[in-house]
CSV table of C-alpha atoms and ligand atoms in Angstrom, one decimal:
chain,number,residue,atom,x,y,z
N,1,MET,CA,0.0,0.0,0.0
N,2,LYS,CA,1.3,3.4,-0.8
N,3,ILE,CA,-0.2,6.6,0.7
N,4,ARG,CA,0.7,10.0,-0.2
N,5,LEU,CA,-0.1,12.3,2.6
N,6,ILE,CA,1.1,15.8,1.8
N,7,ALA,CA,-1.5,17.1,4.3
N,8,LEU,CA,0.3,15.4,7.1
N,9,ALA,CA,3.1,17.8,6.7
N,10,ALA,CA,0.8,20.6,7.8
N,11,ALA,CA,-0.2,18.6,10.8
N,12,LEU,CA,3.4,18.5,12.0
N,13,LEU,CA,3.5,21.5,14.3
N,14,ALA,CA,6.0,24.1,13.5
N,15,ALA,CA,8.2,24.3,16.4
N,16,ASN,CA,10.2,27.2,17.9
N,17,SER,CA,13.8,27.1,17.1
N,18,LEU,CA,14.8,26.1,20.6
N,19,PHE,CA,18.1,24.8,19.2
N,20,ALA,CA,19.9,25.5,16.0
N,21,GLN,CA,19.4,22.1,14.6
N,22,SER,CA,17.9,18.7,15.6
N,23,GLY,CA,18.5,15.1,14.6
N,24,PRO,CA,18.2,11.5,15.6
N,25,LYS,CA,20.5,12.1,18.6
N,26,ASP,CA,17.7,14.1,20.2
N,27,ILE,CA,15.1,11.3,20.1
N,28,ILE,CA,14.0,9.7,23.5
N,29,PRO,CA,14.0,6.7,23.5
N,30,ALA,CA,17.2,6.2,21.5
N,31,PRO,CA,16.5,4.5,18.2
N,32,VAL,CA,18.0,1.1,17.4
N,33,GLN,CA,20.0,2.5,14.5
N,34,TYR,CA,20.4,5.6,12.6
N,35,GLU,CA,22.7,7.2,10.0
N,36,ILE,CA,23.1,10.9,9.3
N,37,THR,CA,23.0,11.9,5.7
N,38,GLN,CA,23.8,15.1,3.6
N,39,GLY,CA,22.0,18.3,4.5
N,40,THR,CA,19.1,19.5,6.7
N,41,THR,CA,15.4,19.7,6.0
N,42,ARG,CA,12.2,21.1,7.6
N,43,LEU,CA,9.1,18.9,7.9
N,44,PRO,CA,6.4,21.5,7.1
N,45,GLN,CA,8.3,22.4,3.9
N,46,ALA,CA,8.9,18.8,2.9
N,47,LYS,CA,7.6,18.6,-0.7
N,48,ASP,CA,6.4,15.1,-0.2
N,49,MET,CA,5.6,12.4,2.2
N,50,ASP,CA,6.0,8.9,1.0
N,51,ILE,CA,4.4,6.5,3.4
N,52,ARG,CA,4.4,2.8,2.7
N,53,ILE,CA,2.7,0.4,5.2
N,54,GLY,CA,2.8,-3.3,4.9
N,55,GLU,CA,5.0,-3.5,1.8
N,56,LYS,CA,7.6,-6.3,1.1
N,57,LYS,CA,10.4,-3.8,1.0
N,58,PHE,CA,10.1,-3.1,4.8
N,59,PHE,CA,9.9,-6.7,5.7
N,60,SER,CA,13.2,-7.4,3.8
N,61,ARG,CA,14.7,-4.4,5.6
N,62,ILE,CA,14.0,-5.8,9.1
N,63,LYS,CA,14.7,-9.5,8.1
N,64,GLY,CA,17.6,-11.0,10.0
N,65,PHE,CA,17.1,-9.1,13.2
N,66,GLY,CA,15.0,-11.9,14.7
N,67,LEU,CA,12.1,-9.6,15.6
N,68,GLU,CA,9.0,-11.1,17.1
N,69,ASP,CA,5.6,-10.3,15.6
N,70,TRP,CA,4.7,-7.6,18.2
N,71,GLN,CA,8.0,-5.9,17.5
N,72,VAL,CA,7.5,-6.0,13.7
N,73,LYS,CA,4.1,-4.2,14.2
N,74,SER,CA,5.9,-1.4,16.1
N,75,ALA,CA,8.9,-1.2,13.9
N,76,TYR,CA,9.5,1.7,11.4
N,77,TYR,CA,12.0,3.0,8.9
N,78,LEU,CA,12.1,6.8,8.6
N,79,GLU,CA,14.2,8.7,6.0
N,80,LEU,CA,14.5,12.4,5.8
N,81,THR,CA,16.0,14.0,2.8
N,82,PRO,CA,16.0,17.6,1.5
N,83,LYS,CA,13.2,16.5,-0.7
N,84,GLY,CA,10.9,15.1,1.9
N,85,LEU,CA,10.0,12.3,4.3
N,86,HIS,CA,9.8,8.7,3.6
N,87,ILE,CA,8.3,6.3,6.1
N,88,GLU,CA,8.0,2.4,5.9
N,89,ALA,CA,6.2,0.3,8.5
N,90,ALA,CA,4.5,-3.0,8.7
N,91,ASP,CA,1.5,-1.6,10.5
N,92,GLN,CA,-0.2,1.7,11.5
N,93,GLU,CA,1.5,1.4,14.9
N,94,GLY,CA,5.0,1.5,13.4
N,95,PHE,CA,3.9,4.4,11.2
N,96,PHE,CA,2.7,6.2,14.4
N,97,TYR,CA,6.0,5.7,16.1
N,98,ALA,CA,7.8,7.0,13.0
N,99,ILE,CA,5.8,10.2,13.2
N,100,GLN,CA,6.6,10.5,16.9
N,101,SER,CA,10.3,10.4,16.0
N,102,ALA,CA,9.7,13.1,13.5
N,103,TYR,CA,7.8,15.1,16.0
N,104,MET,CA,10.5,14.8,18.6
N,105,MET,CA,13.2,16.2,16.2
N,106,ASN,CA,10.9,18.9,15.0
N,107,PHE,CA,10.1,20.0,18.5
N,108,VAL,CA,13.8,20.4,19.4
N,109,SER,CA,14.4,22.3,16.2
N,110,PRO,CA,12.6,22.5,12.9
N,111,ASP,CA,16.0,22.4,11.1
N,112,ILE,CA,16.4,18.6,11.1
N,113,GLN,CA,19.6,16.7,10.0
N,114,CYS,CA,18.8,14.5,7.1
N,115,CYS,CA,18.9,10.9,8.3
N,116,LYS,CA,17.8,7.3,8.0
N,117,ILE,CA,16.4,5.6,11.2
N,118,LEU,CA,15.5,2.0,11.7
N,119,ASP,CA,13.8,1.4,14.9
N,120,TRP,CA,11.7,-1.1,17.1
N,121,PRO,CA,10.9,-1.5,20.8
N,122,ARG,CA,12.8,-3.9,23.1
N,123,PHE,CA,9.8,-4.6,25.4
N,124,ARG,CA,6.0,-4.8,24.8
N,125,HIS,CA,4.9,-3.2,28.1
N,126,ARG,CA,6.2,0.4,28.4
N,127,GLY,CA,4.0,1.7,31.1
N,128,MET,CA,3.2,4.5,33.4
N,129,MET,CA,0.8,4.4,36.3
N,130,LEU,CA,-1.1,7.3,37.8
N,131,ASP,CA,-2.8,7.2,41.1
N,132,VAL,CA,-6.0,9.4,40.8
N,133,SER,CA,-7.4,8.0,44.0
N,134,ARG,CA,-5.3,10.0,46.5
N,135,ASN,CA,-5.4,13.0,44.3
N,136,PHE,CA,-8.0,13.2,41.6
N,137,GLN,CA,-7.1,14.6,38.3
N,138,PRO,CA,-9.5,15.8,35.6
N,139,LYS,CA,-9.5,13.9,32.3
N,140,GLU,CA,-7.7,16.8,30.5
N,141,PHE,CA,-4.7,16.3,32.8
N,142,VAL,CA,-4.7,12.6,32.0
N,143,MET,CA,-4.9,13.2,28.3
N,144,LYS,CA,-1.9,15.7,28.5
N,145,GLN,CA,0.2,12.9,30.0
N,146,LEU,CA,-1.0,10.5,27.4
N,147,ASP,CA,0.4,12.9,24.8
N,148,MET,CA,3.8,12.8,26.3
N,149,MET,CA,3.7,9.0,26.8
N,150,ALA,CA,3.0,8.8,23.0
N,151,LEU,CA,5.9,10.9,22.1
N,152,LEU,CA,8.1,8.7,24.3
N,153,LYS,CA,6.6,5.6,22.5
N,154,MET,CA,5.1,4.4,25.7
N,155,ASN,CA,2.1,2.2,25.2
N,156,ARG,CA,0.5,1.1,28.5
N,157,PHE,CA,-1.4,3.5,30.9
N,158,HIS,CA,-2.1,1.8,34.3
N,159,PHE,CA,-5.0,3.8,35.7
N,160,HIS,CA,-5.0,3.4,39.4
N,161,LEU,CA,-8.7,4.4,39.8
N,162,VAL,CA,-9.6,3.2,43.3
N,163,ASP,CA,-7.9,3.1,46.7
N,164,HIS,CA,-8.4,3.9,50.3
N,165,PRO,CA,-8.8,7.7,49.9
N,166,GLY,CA,-11.3,7.8,47.0
N,167,TRP,CA,-13.2,5.8,44.4
N,168,ARG,CA,-13.0,7.5,40.9
N,169,ILE,CA,-15.0,5.6,38.4
N,170,GLN,CA,-18.8,5.5,37.8
N,171,ILE,CA,-20.4,2.1,38.7
N,172,ASP,CA,-24.0,2.1,38.2
N,173,LYS,CA,-24.9,-0.7,40.5
N,174,TYR,CA,-23.1,0.9,43.5
N,175,PRO,CA,-23.9,4.6,43.2
N,176,LEU,CA,-22.5,5.5,46.7
N,177,LEU,CA,-19.0,4.8,45.5
N,178,THR,CA,-19.2,8.0,43.5
N,179,SER,CA,-21.8,10.1,45.3
N,180,PHE,CA,-19.9,9.5,48.6
N,181,SER,CA,-16.6,7.7,48.5
N,182,ALA,CA,-15.2,10.1,45.8
N,183,TRP,CA,-15.6,13.2,48.0
N,184,ARG,CA,-13.6,14.1,50.9
N,185,THR,CA,-13.4,16.7,53.6
N,186,LYS,CA,-10.0,17.8,52.4
N,187,ASN,CA,-8.5,17.7,48.9
N,188,ASP,CA,-5.0,17.3,50.2
N,189,TRP,CA,-4.3,13.6,51.2
N,190,GLN,CA,-2.2,14.5,54.3
N,191,ASP,CA,-4.8,17.0,55.5
N,192,TRP,CA,-7.6,14.4,55.0
N,193,ILE,CA,-5.7,11.8,57.0
N,194,ALA,CA,-5.2,14.3,59.8
N,195,ASP,CA,-8.9,15.3,59.6
N,196,GLY,CA,-10.1,11.8,60.4
N,197,GLN,CA,-10.4,10.3,56.9
N,198,ARG,CA,-14.0,11.3,56.3
N,199,PHE,CA,-16.0,11.2,53.1
N,200,LEU,CA,-18.9,13.6,52.4
N,201,ASP,CA,-22.0,13.6,50.3
N,202,ARG,CA,-21.2,14.9,46.8
N,203,LYS,CA,-23.7,17.7,47.4
N,204,ASP,CA,-22.0,18.9,50.6
N,205,PRO,CA,-20.6,22.4,49.9
N,206,ALA,CA,-17.3,21.3,51.6
N,207,ALA,CA,-16.9,18.2,49.4
N,208,GLU,CA,-13.7,18.0,47.5
N,209,GLY,CA,-12.8,15.4,44.9
N,210,GLY,CA,-14.3,13.9,41.8
N,211,PHE,CA,-14.7,10.8,39.6
N,212,TYR,CA,-14.8,9.8,35.9
N,213,THR,CA,-18.2,9.2,34.4
N,214,LYS,CA,-18.6,6.4,31.8
N,215,LYS,CA,-18.4,9.1,29.2
N,216,ASP,CA,-15.1,10.5,30.7
N,217,ILE,CA,-13.7,7.0,30.5
N,218,ALA,CA,-14.8,6.5,27.0
N,219,ASP,CA,-13.2,9.9,26.0
N,220,ILE,CA,-9.9,8.9,27.7
N,221,LEU,CA,-10.0,5.5,26.0
N,222,ALA,CA,-10.5,7.1,22.6
N,223,TYR,CA,-7.7,9.5,23.2
N,224,ALA,CA,-5.4,6.8,24.3
N,225,ALA,CA,-6.3,4.5,21.4
N,226,ALA,CA,-5.5,7.2,18.9
N,227,ARG,CA,-2.1,7.2,20.4
N,228,HIS,CA,-1.6,3.4,20.4
N,229,ILE,CA,-1.8,3.4,24.2
N,230,GLU,CA,-3.7,0.7,26.0
N,231,VAL,CA,-5.4,1.7,29.3
N,232,ILE,CA,-5.3,-0.9,32.0
N,233,PRO,CA,-7.7,-0.2,34.9
N,234,GLU,CA,-6.9,-1.2,38.4
N,235,ILE,CA,-9.7,-2.2,40.9
N,236,GLU,CA,-8.0,-2.9,44.2
N,237,MET,CA,-8.8,-6.0,46.3
N,238,PRO,CA,-8.8,-7.2,49.0
N,239,GLY,CA,-6.9,-4.3,50.7
N,240,HIS,CA,-6.9,-0.6,50.2
N,241,ASN,CA,-10.7,-0.8,50.3
N,242,TYR,CA,-11.5,1.6,53.0
N,243,GLU,CA,-13.6,3.8,50.6
N,244,CYS,CA,-15.7,0.8,49.6
N,245,ILE,CA,-16.4,-0.2,53.2
N,246,ALA,CA,-17.2,3.5,54.0
N,247,ALA,CA,-20.0,3.3,51.4
N,248,TYR,CA,-21.1,-0.3,51.9
N,249,PRO,CA,-20.2,-1.5,55.5
N,250,TYR,CA,-21.4,-5.0,54.9
N,251,LEU,CA,-18.2,-5.6,52.9
N,252,SER,CA,-15.9,-5.7,56.0
N,253,CYS,CA,-15.1,-8.4,58.4
N,254,MET,CA,-17.2,-9.1,61.6
N,255,ASP,CA,-15.8,-8.5,65.1
N,256,ALA,CA,-14.6,-11.6,66.9
N,257,GLU,CA,-18.1,-12.2,68.5
N,258,GLY,CA,-19.6,-12.0,65.0
N,259,LYS,CA,-22.0,-9.2,66.1
N,260,GLU,CA,-21.0,-6.1,64.1
N,261,HIS,CA,-19.1,-5.2,60.9
N,262,LEU,CA,-15.7,-3.6,61.6
N,263,LYS,CA,-15.7,0.1,60.6
N,264,ARG,CA,-12.9,2.2,59.3
N,265,VAL,CA,-10.8,-0.8,58.1
N,266,GLN,CA,-9.0,-1.3,54.7
N,267,GLU,CA,-9.7,-4.9,54.0
N,268,LEU,CA,-12.7,-6.6,52.5
N,269,CYS,CA,-13.9,-9.8,54.2
N,270,PRO,CA,-12.8,-12.7,52.0
N,271,GLY,CA,-15.1,-15.0,53.9
N,272,ASN,CA,-18.3,-13.2,52.9
N,273,GLU,CA,-20.0,-14.3,49.7
N,274,GLN,CA,-21.5,-10.7,49.3
N,275,VAL,CA,-17.9,-9.4,48.8
N,276,TYR,CA,-17.5,-11.7,45.7
N,277,GLU,CA,-20.9,-10.5,44.4
N,278,PHE,CA,-19.8,-6.9,44.9
N,279,LEU,CA,-16.4,-7.4,43.2
N,280,GLN,CA,-17.9,-9.3,40.3
N,281,ASN,CA,-20.6,-6.7,39.7
N,282,VAL,CA,-18.0,-3.9,39.7
N,283,LEU,CA,-15.7,-5.8,37.4
N,284,LYS,CA,-18.6,-6.6,35.0
N,285,GLU,CA,-19.1,-2.8,34.5
N,286,VAL,CA,-15.4,-2.2,34.3
N,287,PHE,CA,-14.9,-5.0,31.6
N,288,ALA,CA,-17.8,-3.4,29.7
N,289,MET,CA,-15.9,0.0,29.6
N,290,PHE,CA,-12.2,-1.1,29.0
N,291,PRO,CA,-11.2,-3.1,26.0
N,292,SER,CA,-7.8,-4.1,27.4
N,293,LYS,CA,-7.3,-7.8,27.8
N,294,TYR,CA,-5.9,-7.0,31.3
N,295,ILE,CA,-7.5,-6.1,34.6
N,296,HIS,CA,-5.2,-5.1,37.4
N,297,ILE,CA,-6.7,-6.4,40.6
N,298,GLY,CA,-4.1,-4.9,43.1
N,299,GLY,CA,-3.6,-7.5,45.8
N,300,ASP,CA,-1.0,-5.4,47.7
N,301,GLU,CA,-0.6,-4.6,51.3
N,302,ALA,CA,-3.7,-6.3,52.6
N,303,GLY,CA,-3.5,-6.4,56.5
N,304,LYS,CA,-4.7,-9.9,57.4
N,305,GLY,CA,-5.1,-9.6,61.2
N,306,ASN,CA,-8.8,-9.1,61.1
N,307,TRP,CA,-9.3,-12.2,59.0
N,308,ALA,CA,-7.7,-14.3,61.6
N,309,LYS,CA,-10.3,-13.2,64.2
N,310,CYS,CA,-13.4,-12.8,61.9
N,311,PRO,CA,-15.8,-15.8,62.3
N,312,VAL,CA,-16.9,-15.4,58.7
N,313,CYS,CA,-13.3,-15.7,57.5
N,314,GLN,CA,-12.6,-18.5,59.8
N,315,ALA,CA,-15.7,-20.5,58.6
N,316,LYS,CA,-14.6,-19.9,55.0
N,317,MET,CA,-11.0,-21.2,55.7
N,318,LYS,CA,-12.4,-24.2,57.3
N,319,ALA,CA,-14.9,-25.0,54.6
N,320,GLU,CA,-12.1,-24.5,51.9
N,321,GLY,CA,-9.4,-26.2,53.8
N,322,LEU,CA,-7.3,-23.0,53.9
N,323,LYS,CA,-4.4,-23.2,56.4
N,324,SER,CA,-3.4,-19.6,56.6
N,325,VAL,CA,-4.7,-16.0,56.1
N,326,GLU,CA,-2.2,-15.8,53.1
N,327,GLU,CA,-4.0,-18.8,51.6
N,328,LEU,CA,-7.3,-17.0,52.2
N,329,GLN,CA,-6.1,-14.0,50.2
N,330,SER,CA,-4.9,-16.3,47.5
N,331,TYR,CA,-8.3,-18.0,47.5
N,332,LEU,CA,-10.0,-14.6,46.8
N,333,ILE,CA,-7.5,-13.7,44.1
N,334,LYS,CA,-7.9,-17.1,42.4
N,335,ARG,CA,-11.6,-16.8,42.4
N,336,MET,CA,-11.5,-13.4,40.9
N,337,GLU,CA,-8.9,-14.6,38.4
N,338,LYS,CA,-11.4,-17.3,37.4
N,339,PHE,CA,-14.1,-14.7,36.9
N,340,ALA,CA,-11.8,-12.5,34.9
N,341,ASN,CA,-10.6,-15.4,32.7
N,342,ASP,CA,-14.2,-16.5,32.1
N,343,ASN,CA,-14.8,-12.9,30.8
N,344,GLY,CA,-11.8,-13.0,28.5
N,345,LYS,CA,-9.5,-11.0,30.8
N,346,THR,CA,-6.1,-11.7,32.3
N,347,ILE,CA,-5.3,-10.4,35.7
N,348,ILE,CA,-2.3,-8.4,36.8
N,349,GLY,CA,-1.5,-8.2,40.5
N,350,TRP,CA,1.2,-6.6,42.7
N,351,ASP,CA,3.7,-9.1,43.8
N,352,GLU,CA,1.9,-9.9,47.1
N,353,ILE,CA,-0.4,-12.2,45.0
N,354,LEU,CA,2.6,-14.6,45.1
N,355,GLU,CA,1.9,-15.2,48.8
N,356,GLY,CA,-0.3,-18.2,49.6
N,357,GLY,CA,-0.1,-19.5,46.1
N,358,LEU,CA,-0.1,-17.6,42.8
N,359,ALA,CA,-3.3,-17.6,40.6
N,360,PRO,CA,-2.5,-19.9,37.6
N,361,ASN,CA,-2.6,-17.3,34.7
N,362,ALA,CA,-1.8,-14.2,36.6
N,363,THR,CA,0.8,-11.5,35.4
N,364,VAL,CA,2.9,-10.2,38.3
N,365,MET,CA,3.9,-6.5,38.8
N,366,SER,CA,7.0,-6.7,40.8
N,367,TRP,CA,7.3,-3.6,43.0
N,368,ARG,CA,9.0,-4.7,46.2
N,369,GLY,CA,12.3,-5.0,44.4
N,370,THR,CA,12.7,-7.7,41.7
N,371,GLU,CA,12.7,-10.9,43.7
N,372,GLY,CA,8.9,-11.4,43.4
N,373,GLY,CA,9.2,-10.9,39.6
N,374,HIS,CA,12.1,-13.4,39.4
N,375,LYS,CA,10.1,-16.0,41.3
N,376,ALA,CA,7.0,-15.5,39.2
N,377,ILE,CA,9.1,-15.8,36.0
N,378,ALA,CA,10.7,-19.1,37.2
N,379,ASP,CA,7.2,-20.4,37.7
N,380,GLY,CA,6.2,-19.5,34.2
N,381,HIS,CA,4.4,-16.3,34.8
N,382,ASP,CA,4.7,-13.0,32.8
N,383,VAL,CA,6.1,-10.1,34.8
N,384,ILE,CA,6.2,-6.3,34.6
N,385,PHE,CA,9.0,-4.7,36.6
N,386,SER,CA,8.3,-1.5,38.5
N,387,PRO,CA,10.7,-1.7,41.4
N,388,THR,CA,10.4,0.9,44.2
N,389,GLN,CA,14.1,1.6,44.2
N,390,CYS,CA,14.2,2.9,40.6
N,391,TYR,CA,10.6,3.3,39.3
N,392,TYR,CA,8.7,4.9,42.1
N,393,LEU,CA,8.1,8.4,40.9
N,394,ASP,CA,6.8,9.7,44.2
N,395,TYR,CA,10.4,9.3,45.6
N,396,MET,CA,12.6,12.3,45.9
N,397,GLN,CA,14.7,13.4,42.9
N,398,ALA,CA,16.6,15.9,45.0
N,399,ARG,CA,17.4,15.8,48.6
N,400,ASP,CA,15.7,19.2,49.1
N,401,GLN,CA,12.6,18.2,47.0
N,402,TYR,CA,9.2,19.7,47.9
N,403,ARG,CA,7.0,17.0,49.4
N,404,ALA,CA,7.9,13.5,48.4
N,405,VAL,CA,8.2,10.0,49.9
N,406,GLY,CA,11.4,10.1,51.9
N,407,ALA,CA,13.5,7.7,49.7
N,408,TYR,CA,15.9,9.3,47.3
N,409,GLN,CA,15.7,8.4,43.6
N,410,PRO,CA,17.6,10.6,41.2
N,411,LEU,CA,17.3,10.4,37.5
N,412,LYS,CA,20.5,8.3,37.2
N,413,GLN,CA,19.1,5.7,39.5
N,414,THR,CA,15.9,5.5,37.5
N,415,TYR,CA,18.0,5.2,34.3
N,416,SER,CA,20.2,2.5,35.8
N,417,PHE,CA,17.6,-0.2,36.0
N,418,GLU,CA,18.1,-3.2,33.8
N,419,PRO,CA,15.1,-5.7,33.9
N,420,ILE,CA,17.0,-8.7,32.5
N,421,ASP,CA,19.8,-10.1,34.7
N,422,GLU,CA,21.4,-13.3,35.7
N,423,ASN,CA,18.3,-14.1,37.8
N,424,ILE,CA,16.3,-14.8,34.7
N,425,ALA,CA,17.1,-18.0,32.7
N,426,PRO,CA,17.6,-17.2,28.9
N,427,GLU,CA,14.6,-19.5,28.1
N,428,ASN,CA,12.4,-17.4,30.4
N,429,VAL,CA,13.3,-13.9,29.1
N,430,HIS,CA,10.1,-13.8,27.1
N,431,HIS,CA,8.2,-13.6,30.4
N,432,VAL,CA,9.5,-10.1,31.0
N,433,LEU,CA,6.7,-8.0,29.4
N,434,GLY,CA,8.5,-4.8,30.3
N,435,VAL,CA,8.8,-1.9,32.7
N,436,GLN,CA,6.6,0.7,34.3
N,437,GLY,CA,7.0,4.0,36.4
N,438,ASN,CA,4.4,4.6,39.1
N,439,LEU,CA,3.3,7.9,40.3
N,440,TRP,CA,1.5,7.6,43.7
N,441,THR,CA,0.1,10.9,44.9
N,442,GLU,CA,-0.1,10.9,48.7
N,443,PHE,CA,2.4,13.8,48.6
N,444,VAL,CA,1.5,15.0,45.1
N,445,ASN,CA,-1.4,17.4,45.1
N,446,GLU,CA,-0.8,20.0,42.5
N,447,GLN,CA,-0.5,19.4,38.7
N,448,TRP,CA,2.8,21.1,38.4
N,449,HIS,CA,4.1,18.9,41.2
N,450,ALA,CA,2.8,15.7,39.4
N,451,GLU,CA,4.6,16.7,36.2
N,452,THR,CA,7.8,17.6,38.1
N,453,MET,CA,7.8,14.0,39.6
N,454,LEU,CA,7.1,12.4,36.2
N,455,TYR,CA,9.7,14.4,34.1
N,456,PRO,CA,12.4,13.7,33.2
N,457,ARG,CA,12.3,10.3,35.0
N,458,LEU,CA,9.6,9.0,32.7
N,459,PHE,CA,12.1,9.7,29.8
N,460,ALA,CA,14.5,7.2,31.5
N,461,ILE,CA,11.8,4.6,31.9
N,462,ALA,CA,10.7,5.0,28.3
N,463,GLU,CA,14.3,4.5,27.1
N,464,THR,CA,14.7,1.3,29.1
N,465,GLY,CA,11.4,0.1,27.8
N,466,TRP,CA,12.2,0.8,24.1
N,467,SER,CA,15.9,1.0,23.4
N,468,GLN,CA,18.5,-1.7,23.1
N,469,PRO,CA,20.6,-2.1,26.3
N,470,GLU,CA,23.8,-1.5,24.4
N,471,LYS,CA,22.4,1.9,23.3
N,472,LYS,CA,22.0,3.1,26.9
N,473,ASP,CA,24.5,5.6,28.1
N,474,TYR,CA,23.7,7.9,31.0
N,475,ASP,CA,25.8,10.9,29.9
N,476,ALA,CA,24.3,10.9,26.5
N,477,PHE,CA,20.8,10.4,27.9
N,478,ARG,CA,21.2,13.2,30.3
N,479,THR,CA,22.2,15.6,27.5
N,480,ARG,CA,19.0,14.6,25.7
N,481,ALA,CA,17.0,14.9,29.0
N,482,MET,CA,18.4,18.5,29.3
N,483,THR,CA,17.3,19.2,25.7
N,484,TRP,CA,13.9,17.7,26.4
N,485,ASN,CA,13.4,19.7,29.6
N,486,LYS,CA,13.6,22.8,27.3
N,487,VAL,CA,11.0,21.3,25.0
N,488,LEU,CA,8.8,20.5,28.0
N,489,ASP,CA,9.0,24.2,28.9
N,490,TYR,CA,7.9,25.1,25.4
N,491,LEU,CA,5.1,22.6,25.4
N,492,GLY,CA,3.8,23.7,28.7
N,493,TYR,CA,4.8,20.8,31.0
N,494,CYS,CA,6.6,21.3,34.3
N,495,HIS,CA,9.7,19.2,35.1
N,496,TYR,CA,12.5,18.7,37.6
N,497,ASP,CA,15.4,21.0,36.7
N,498,LEU,CA,18.5,18.9,36.1
N,499,ALA,CA,21.0,21.8,36.1
N,500,PRO,CA,23.6,22.2,37.4
N,501,LYS,CA,25.1,18.7,36.8
N,502,GLU,CA,26.7,18.4,40.2
N,503,LYS,CA,23.3,18.8,41.9
N,504,ASP,CA,22.1,15.7,43.8
N,505,GLY,CA,23.8,13.1,41.7
N,506,ASN,CA,21.5,13.7,38.7
B,601,LIG,C1,2.3,-0.5,46.1
B,601,LIG,O1,3.1,0.4,46.0
B,601,LIG,N1,1.6,-0.6,47.3
B,601,LIG,C2,2.0,-1.4,45.0
B,602,LIG,ZN1,-13.9,-11.6,57.4
């Protein structure tokens, strides 16, 4: 197929001349290979765009590199000459990434070195997670970050929609989740905790918060799909569910006498059949909204002390022959996995889902370091690495950073993470789906602050997710990140300021 798309030239925004010249060296993530050719060119003045998708010529160009089918779909060849722009790809996805590379150079400077780029991704999951429970963000903010993800060739947006401090997605069957559990006495998470962790009716003049309607979710999904980004929703269970219990107290455990439901607790009661009915009803509506094959079911940090005392949990453990509260959590996760699988979905869970026995088809998100991921891989499961020590974007970038989780994680540390090491047998490497950065928002209230935590560290994660390991070089990357911080200013994004070089090991 040959498409001539002269109109597309006009769609490539004319950038300010932030720098005298741009070229493939400015692209983040670094391309697999490129060659500089004679002259410079300007995209909007390109006389012609020659776009070829799915032609034999491209397949012969990438032959011999041993690419997997999903890599072939994302691969592209881009050639810029004084006469114009030539793109080859196997699929629309590769064409989209070629355009992102062209955009990237154009934003740095419209005077672009003529070049030839051949490129494809290293990992299939190049993700970013945003916690909109602790701090709600309007859909426009989410879309703005999707724009940057697309430029960085990131393709998975993990939407942390529900958690202890707020439920953020319309579920018709349980209206209190959004008329009550999405609205707080205080917008700021720390203030809310200090104020007694109270929710308010949506109509209360003091109520602060928000949620996404089904229409909002559809808008976000359409926006993401146009950028080849898959949105993976997370519905937490069986911990971090304080907001569900605040709205529907029958979901919590009973006291030791079996008289009353516990109040102000985080964990659902895995002994109670009504909990399964609630979770399945919620998931049915979530599945109807999100086309992703994945559903993230959380699974992290569930305190299990109440389960050991609750007569309903104890009865369930006896009936099912479960020997520990860890096995009780595993029982819940496995039941929910079966429900998800029966509905055509694959579950992802934080690495706690390994405890008490891993659900048979689960993908594990390794966050407490990498050990959980290594164990899951050895057992034949797919894994996404988002280890706290490198990919927790709520950690400090500078020792004097404004409000952050105490641990220190400068850009260099984020960049240093290598997901494939000697702990993974060569025959199991295909179980490494990729990498993901997580922005939790306990300490991140303002939009400028969220962007400052994301950028430029997200650049580093994008590069590890896409670029070949031998292309990684921190000093060269840092130079590009400095360039891109200037582009972020131009595009209206906030970011952490990397200068001067000596500062804080960045
Ligand atoms: C997590 O940070 N609790 C997954
Ligand atoms: Zn219970």
